[in-house]
Short mmCIF file of C-alpha atoms and ligand atoms in Angstrom, two decimals:
data_model
loop_
_atom_site.label_atom_id
_atom_site.label_comp_id
_atom_site.label_asym_id
_atom_site.label_seq_id
_atom_site.Cartn_x
_atom_site.Cartn_y
_atom_site.Cartn_z
CA MET A 252 111.78 95.08 99.51
CA ALA A 253 108.87 97.35 98.25
CA ARG A 254 105.77 97.18 100.19
CA ILE A 255 102.67 97.37 97.72
CA ALA A 256 99.14 97.79 98.76
CA VAL A 257 96.77 96.51 96.20
CA VAL A 258 93.04 97.97 95.97
CA ALA A 259 91.51 95.91 93.65
CA GLY A 260 88.21 97.67 94.25
CA ASP A 261 84.92 97.29 92.14
CA GLY A 262 83.84 95.49 88.69
CA ILE A 263 86.94 94.38 86.13
CA GLY A 264 89.29 96.10 89.00
CA PRO A 265 89.96 92.46 90.50
CA GLU A 266 90.51 90.93 87.12
CA VAL A 267 92.66 93.57 85.75
CA VAL A 268 94.90 94.02 88.87
CA ALA A 269 95.44 90.21 88.94
CA GLN A 270 97.05 90.50 85.73
CA ALA A 271 98.97 93.64 86.43
CA ARG A 272 100.38 91.68 89.93
CA LYS A 273 101.27 88.99 87.56
CA VAL A 274 103.96 90.71 85.71
CA LEU A 275 105.02 92.51 89.24
CA ASP A 276 106.01 89.72 90.61
CA VAL A 277 107.78 88.77 87.94
CA VAL A 278 109.82 92.20 86.98
CA LEU A 279 110.24 93.01 90.77
CA PRO A 280 110.54 89.81 92.90
CA GLY A 281 110.34 90.01 96.26
CA THR A 282 107.67 92.74 96.17
CA GLU A 283 105.51 92.39 99.35
CA ALA A 284 102.02 92.80 97.98
CA THR A 285 98.99 93.42 101.00
CA GLU A 286 95.34 93.05 99.42
CA TYR A 287 92.99 95.55 100.84
CA ASP A 288 89.36 94.53 100.04
CA LEU A 289 88.17 97.91 99.88
CA GLY A 290 85.01 98.87 97.79
CA ALA A 291 81.23 98.07 97.09
CA ALA A 292 81.20 94.23 98.71
CA ARG A 293 83.10 95.71 101.86
CA TYR A 294 80.55 98.87 102.13
CA HIS A 295 77.92 96.36 101.79
CA ALA A 296 79.17 93.81 104.32
CA THR A 297 80.13 96.60 107.04
CA GLY A 298 78.85 99.84 105.92
CA GLU A 299 82.68 100.84 105.51
CA VAL A 300 84.05 102.79 102.55
CA LEU A 301 87.81 103.89 103.99
CA PRO A 302 88.25 103.11 107.98
CA ASP A 303 91.18 105.57 109.19
CA SER A 304 92.71 102.05 110.66
CA VAL A 305 92.87 101.18 106.80
CA LEU A 306 94.27 104.17 105.93
CA ALA A 307 96.72 104.32 108.53
CA GLU A 308 97.93 101.03 107.06
CA LEU A 309 98.04 102.29 103.60
CA ALA A 310 100.39 105.22 104.57
CA GLN A 311 103.02 102.62 105.46
CA HIS A 312 103.00 101.03 102.22
CA ASP A 313 105.80 102.85 99.14
CA ALA A 314 102.52 102.38 96.59
CA ILE A 315 99.36 101.43 96.34
CA LEU A 316 98.07 99.62 93.22
CA LEU A 317 94.36 100.49 92.72
CA GLY A 318 91.79 98.92 90.20
CA ALA A 319 88.92 100.56 89.37
CA VAL A 320 85.87 102.07 91.99
CA GLY A 321 82.41 102.44 91.76
CA ASP A 322 79.63 100.31 91.60
CA PRO A 323 76.08 100.75 90.98
CA SER A 324 74.48 99.29 93.93
CA VAL A 325 76.27 101.75 96.10
CA PRO A 326 74.95 105.20 96.03
CA PRO A 327 76.52 107.79 93.56
CA GLY A 328 79.63 109.29 94.33
CA LEU A 329 79.99 107.56 97.92
CA LEU A 330 82.82 105.13 96.86
CA GLU A 331 84.14 107.62 94.14
CA ARG A 332 84.38 110.86 96.70
CA GLY A 333 84.93 108.32 99.88
CA LEU A 334 87.49 106.08 98.67
CA LEU A 335 89.11 107.10 95.49
CA LEU A 336 89.29 110.75 96.06
CA LYS A 337 90.06 110.33 99.41
CA LEU A 338 93.27 108.28 98.80
CA ARG A 339 94.37 111.18 96.45
CA PHE A 340 93.20 113.77 98.87
CA GLU A 341 94.85 112.30 102.11
CA PHE A 342 98.27 110.92 100.51
CA ASP A 343 98.19 114.65 98.53
CA GLN A 344 98.85 113.08 95.53
CA TYR A 345 98.41 116.00 93.39
CA VAL A 346 99.88 115.25 90.65
CA ASN A 347 97.99 112.96 88.22
CA LEU A 348 99.83 111.78 85.43
CA ARG A 349 98.24 110.50 82.40
CA PRO A 350 100.46 109.43 79.70
CA SER A 351 98.79 108.93 76.05
CA ARG A 352 100.42 106.78 73.15
CA LEU A 353 99.75 105.66 69.85
CA TRP A 354 101.26 101.83 70.25
CA PRO A 355 101.83 100.13 66.74
CA GLY A 356 99.32 97.78 66.57
CA THR A 357 96.52 100.16 67.79
CA SER A 358 94.50 102.12 65.89
CA SER A 359 93.59 105.72 66.13
CA PRO A 360 90.02 107.10 64.36
CA LEU A 361 92.66 109.62 62.44
CA ALA A 362 93.39 108.36 59.40
CA ASN A 363 96.56 110.03 58.56
CA VAL A 364 98.28 109.19 62.58
CA LYS A 365 100.87 106.84 62.91
CA PRO A 366 102.40 105.06 65.60
CA GLY A 367 104.92 106.83 67.48
CA GLU A 368 103.27 110.06 66.26
CA ILE A 369 101.23 110.71 69.31
CA ASP A 370 103.32 110.75 72.34
CA PHE A 371 101.93 113.22 75.38
CA VAL A 372 101.39 113.35 79.05
CA VAL A 373 98.66 115.00 80.56
CA VAL A 374 99.51 116.42 84.07
CA ARG A 375 96.03 116.74 85.84
CA GLU A 376 96.06 118.37 88.96
CA GLY A 377 94.74 116.06 91.29
CA THR A 378 93.77 117.56 94.57
CA GLU A 379 91.56 120.76 94.26
CA GLY A 380 89.10 122.00 91.51
CA LEU A 381 85.88 120.85 91.46
CA TYR A 382 86.74 117.57 92.74
CA ALA A 383 87.43 119.58 96.14
CA GLY A 384 84.19 118.60 97.53
CA ALA A 385 83.23 122.12 97.95
CA GLY A 386 79.60 123.00 97.52
CA GLY A 387 75.95 121.83 98.98
CA ASN A 388 72.23 121.33 98.64
CA MET A 389 69.44 122.94 99.93
CA HIS A 390 65.68 122.30 99.84
CA THR A 391 66.74 118.98 98.23
CA GLY A 392 64.02 116.94 96.34
CA THR A 393 61.85 120.35 95.95
CA ALA A 394 61.34 122.00 92.71
CA ALA A 395 63.19 125.00 94.85
CA GLU A 396 66.37 122.49 94.82
CA VAL A 397 69.24 124.72 94.85
CA ALA A 398 72.92 123.01 94.41
CA THR A 399 76.23 124.00 94.40
CA GLU A 400 79.43 123.12 93.15
CA GLU A 401 82.88 124.95 93.57
CA SER A 402 86.15 124.69 92.33
CA LEU A 403 88.81 125.28 94.94
CA ASN A 404 92.04 126.52 93.03
CA THR A 405 95.22 127.73 95.44
CA ARG A 406 98.38 129.25 94.34
CA TYR A 407 100.08 126.73 96.16
CA GLY A 408 97.97 123.78 94.48
CA VAL A 409 98.51 125.56 91.13
CA GLU A 410 101.97 126.16 90.70
CA ARG A 411 103.35 123.12 92.12
CA VAL A 412 101.17 121.23 89.88
CA ILE A 413 102.38 123.71 87.10
CA ARG A 414 106.00 123.45 88.25
CA ASP A 415 105.91 119.39 87.90
CA ALA A 416 104.71 120.11 84.23
CA PHE A 417 107.59 122.26 83.11
CA ALA A 418 110.03 119.86 84.96
CA ARG A 419 108.93 116.82 83.03
CA ALA A 420 108.99 119.11 79.92
CA ALA A 421 112.17 119.72 80.66
CA ARG A 422 113.28 115.75 80.44
CA ARG A 423 111.69 115.44 76.96
CA PRO A 424 112.52 116.16 73.74
CA ARG A 425 110.07 118.14 72.36
CA ARG A 426 109.91 120.50 75.49
CA LYS A 427 106.57 121.66 75.32
CA VAL A 428 103.92 123.21 77.85
CA THR A 429 100.17 123.75 77.34
CA LEU A 430 97.96 124.86 79.61
CA VAL A 431 94.37 124.15 79.44
CA HIS A 432 91.72 126.07 81.15
CA LYS A 433 88.89 128.49 80.27
CA THR A 434 90.24 131.74 81.32
CA ASN A 435 87.71 133.74 79.33
CA VAL A 436 84.99 132.47 81.12
CA LEU A 437 85.94 130.97 84.36
CA THR A 438 87.99 134.22 84.83
CA HIS A 439 88.72 133.93 89.29
CA ALA A 440 90.45 130.51 88.87
CA GLY A 441 91.75 130.77 84.99
CA GLY A 442 93.11 134.13 86.22
CA LEU A 443 95.64 132.34 88.71
CA TRP A 444 96.14 129.46 86.75
CA ALA A 445 97.26 131.81 83.84
CA ARG A 446 99.43 133.77 85.82
CA THR A 447 101.04 131.46 87.53
CA PHE A 448 101.92 129.60 84.58
CA ALA A 449 103.48 132.63 83.14
CA GLU A 450 105.04 133.39 86.01
CA VAL A 451 106.90 129.58 86.11
CA ALA A 452 107.48 129.81 82.19
CA ALA A 453 109.80 132.29 82.37
CA GLU A 454 112.25 130.41 84.49
CA TYR A 455 111.73 127.87 81.46
CA PRO A 456 112.92 130.30 78.64
CA ASP A 457 114.21 127.01 76.34
CA ILE A 458 110.28 125.51 76.94
CA THR A 459 107.91 126.18 74.50
CA THR A 460 104.74 127.31 76.09
CA GLU A 461 100.89 127.68 74.46
CA TYR A 462 97.73 128.41 76.16
CA GLN A 463 94.34 126.87 75.04
CA HIS A 464 90.71 127.13 75.99
CA VAL A 465 89.54 123.54 77.13
CA ASP A 466 86.84 123.21 74.38
CA ALA A 467 89.34 123.91 71.83
CA ALA A 468 91.83 121.61 72.98
CA SER A 469 88.96 119.02 73.39
CA MET A 470 88.84 119.42 69.52
CA PHE A 471 92.54 119.44 68.69
CA MET A 472 93.24 116.44 70.86
CA VAL A 473 90.94 114.98 68.56
CA THR A 474 92.07 116.42 65.11
CA GLN A 475 95.56 117.03 65.93
CA PRO A 476 96.99 115.11 68.58
CA GLN A 477 100.49 115.11 67.43
CA ARG A 478 100.82 118.78 68.48
CA TYR A 479 101.18 118.05 72.48
CA ASP A 480 104.03 117.04 74.37
CA VAL A 481 102.78 118.23 78.37
CA VAL A 482 98.91 119.51 79.45
CA VAL A 483 98.89 120.59 82.33
CA THR A 484 95.18 121.80 83.10
CA ASP A 485 92.90 121.63 86.40
CA ASN A 486 90.99 118.17 87.83
CA LEU A 487 88.13 118.26 85.73
CA PHE A 488 89.18 119.26 82.44
CA GLY A 489 91.91 116.96 82.63
CA ASP A 490 89.92 114.11 83.71
CA ILE A 491 87.62 114.70 80.88
CA LEU A 492 90.50 115.82 78.55
CA THR A 493 92.22 112.22 79.13
CA ASP A 494 89.49 110.14 78.21
CA ILE A 495 89.12 112.00 74.83
CA ALA A 496 93.31 111.41 74.54
CA ALA A 497 92.39 107.70 74.86
CA ALA A 498 90.10 107.44 72.41
CA VAL A 499 92.50 108.56 69.59
CA THR A 500 95.05 106.36 71.02
CA GLY A 501 93.58 102.38 70.98
CA GLY A 502 90.67 103.02 73.75
CA ILE A 503 90.08 103.24 77.68
CA GLY A 504 91.65 99.91 77.86
CA LEU A 505 95.11 100.90 77.31
CA ALA A 506 95.28 104.45 79.87
CA ALA A 507 97.56 104.36 82.46
CA SER A 508 97.61 106.80 84.99
CA GLY A 509 99.65 107.57 88.22
CA CYS A 510 98.67 109.72 90.98
CA ILE A 511 101.53 110.75 92.37
CA ASN A 512 102.74 112.69 95.73
CA PRO A 513 105.92 113.62 94.24
CA GLU A 514 108.20 114.60 97.23
CA ARG A 515 107.29 111.03 98.35
CA ARG A 516 106.01 112.45 101.75
CA HIS A 517 102.82 109.82 100.99
CA PRO A 518 102.25 107.10 99.23
CA SER A 519 101.41 107.40 95.34
CA MET A 520 99.18 105.10 93.76
CA PHE A 521 98.79 103.85 90.52
CA GLU A 522 95.37 103.17 88.33
CA PRO A 523 93.91 102.54 85.05
CA VAL A 524 92.11 105.55 83.73
CA HIS A 525 88.90 103.38 82.97
CA GLY A 526 86.30 102.57 85.80
CA SER A 527 85.09 99.59 87.08
CA ALA A 528 82.78 98.65 83.79
CA PRO A 529 80.16 96.93 85.80
CA ASP A 530 78.67 95.77 82.38
CA ILE A 531 81.56 93.79 81.40
CA ALA A 532 82.86 92.87 85.09
CA GLY A 533 83.21 89.36 85.48
CA ARG A 534 83.36 87.93 82.33
CA GLY A 535 87.25 87.85 81.37
CA VAL A 536 86.88 90.36 78.92
CA ALA A 537 88.42 93.59 79.99
CA ASP A 538 91.83 94.77 78.35
CA PRO A 539 94.35 94.52 81.19
CA ALA A 540 96.96 96.71 79.20
CA ALA A 541 96.39 99.99 81.50
CA ALA A 542 96.87 98.21 84.65
CA VAL A 543 99.72 96.39 83.78
CA LEU A 544 101.03 99.78 82.17
CA SER A 545 100.14 101.47 85.49
CA VAL A 546 102.42 99.03 86.85
CA ALA A 547 105.14 100.47 84.43
CA LEU A 548 104.48 103.75 86.18
CA LEU A 549 104.86 102.62 89.55
CA LEU A 550 107.79 101.21 88.93
CA ASP A 551 109.33 104.36 87.16
CA HIS A 552 108.35 106.28 90.59
CA LEU A 553 109.66 103.47 92.85
CA GLY A 554 112.94 104.24 91.21
CA HIS A 555 113.03 101.09 88.59
CA PRO A 556 113.26 102.65 85.24
CA GLU A 557 114.51 99.67 83.58
CA ALA A 558 112.01 97.35 84.76
CA ALA A 559 109.21 100.20 83.42
CA ARG A 560 110.91 100.12 80.33
CA ARG A 561 110.51 96.28 80.39
CA VAL A 562 107.32 96.48 81.10
CA THR A 563 106.24 99.09 78.39
CA GLU A 564 107.94 97.02 75.79
CA ALA A 565 106.15 93.85 76.52
CA VAL A 566 103.01 95.78 76.47
CA GLY A 567 104.32 97.57 72.95
CA ALA A 568 104.96 93.90 71.92
CA GLU A 569 101.86 92.63 73.22
CA LEU A 570 99.64 95.44 71.41
CA ALA A 571 101.40 95.12 68.05
CA GLY A 572 100.81 91.37 67.98
CA ARG A 573 97.14 91.21 68.24
CA THR A 574 94.88 89.67 65.68
CA PRO A 575 91.99 92.34 65.12
CA GLY A 576 88.99 90.91 65.25
CA ALA A 577 90.16 88.12 67.41
CA PRO A 578 90.57 89.66 71.43
CA LEU A 579 91.92 87.28 73.89
CA ARG A 580 90.97 86.94 77.10
CA THR A 581 92.17 89.31 80.40
CA GLU A 582 94.17 86.43 81.82
CA GLU A 583 95.84 85.48 78.14
CA VAL A 584 97.04 89.07 78.13
CA GLY A 585 98.06 88.82 81.48
CA ASP A 586 100.09 85.41 80.93
CA ARG A 587 101.89 86.58 77.62
CA LEU A 588 102.97 89.91 79.28
CA ALA A 589 104.33 88.02 82.50
CA ALA A 590 106.11 85.47 80.09
CA ALA A 591 107.68 88.52 78.07
CA VAL A 592 109.09 90.79 80.69
CA SER A 593 110.58 87.18 82.18
CA ALA A 594 112.36 86.35 78.96
N1 GGG B 612 90.41 103.02 87.92
C1 GGG B 612 89.94 104.43 88.79
C2 GGG B 612 88.69 104.38 88.70
O1 GGG B 612 87.78 103.93 89.14
N2 GGG B 612 88.63 105.54 88.25
C3 GGG B 612 86.94 105.81 88.32
C4 GGG B 612 86.69 107.18 88.54
O2 GGG B 612 85.49 107.40 88.70
N3 GGG B 612 87.50 108.30 88.29
C5 GGG B 612 87.34 109.38 88.32
C6 GGG B 612 88.43 110.10 88.38
O3 GGG B 612 89.53 109.64 87.81
O4 GGG B 612 88.63 111.39 89.10
#
């Protein structure tokens, strides 16, 4: 029986996670789901963000299903760093997998692109880069204030995520990996990424490779997203590029992700790419598709590819059946998807 820790979190997190759980309960009956009340409400009530005791309990699960983290009532970064990034770092979730696909029934701002023509995954490094938290402030709040934010890149960290990207490309029909960085300016980290990429690529002579600077990739992801198959990049570039990718494939409400520890030494975490969206929280209008597609990634990771396929197909059919201009409520979408996977 799979043991899933559920961290619904803030804003629209609880609404979309409730729908994802409906689908999970149907498709993987007997799942033992335990809820953890982490996020802004717990912080305000207790001052705690992620106590060590809770971290130890989460470690006992097969996977974590997470909704969204962040609230304007909490100092910026406290929850994002203290909860979301802490989970990724503590559980060594170094592969941040973010698939992008243009689904039938959804629209792309690119007039010439048909559903099915955009289908790529971004393998974003999840434990290093500018998100590592290296840096500091001096003379805070004065005219002489100094802030540094350093990008941490280790050979070990870069190589393992690049290897994961090549292994994924080898299992996909198009067999192509694009490295995205900014090697012409960020020469220290960029050099490490480029050299490591070339070395791993040499082991995969039948995989096509290309390199793009992140500014060029930002443009091509909007103008020619069909060209990508597997994109590997660092933590910050991957965060930004995957929002662009979401924009050209139906919106952030459809973007799923997995924060994966491929060796399964620690639980992996599955979450919609979107944040807590406090402006629409509690109104029942958030699209739960990304949270449900994250369940499909979770199922795949836990060794249930058939269940993952059923969930993915149910979402595809539901999206294809939507009426433009007549949005469904969050719960209605969840009910439809739960019914579809049980059929
Ligand atoms: N669904 C997860 C979430 O709340 N994301 C908001 C966020 O701050 N994300 C930053 C990141 O993915 O690195």
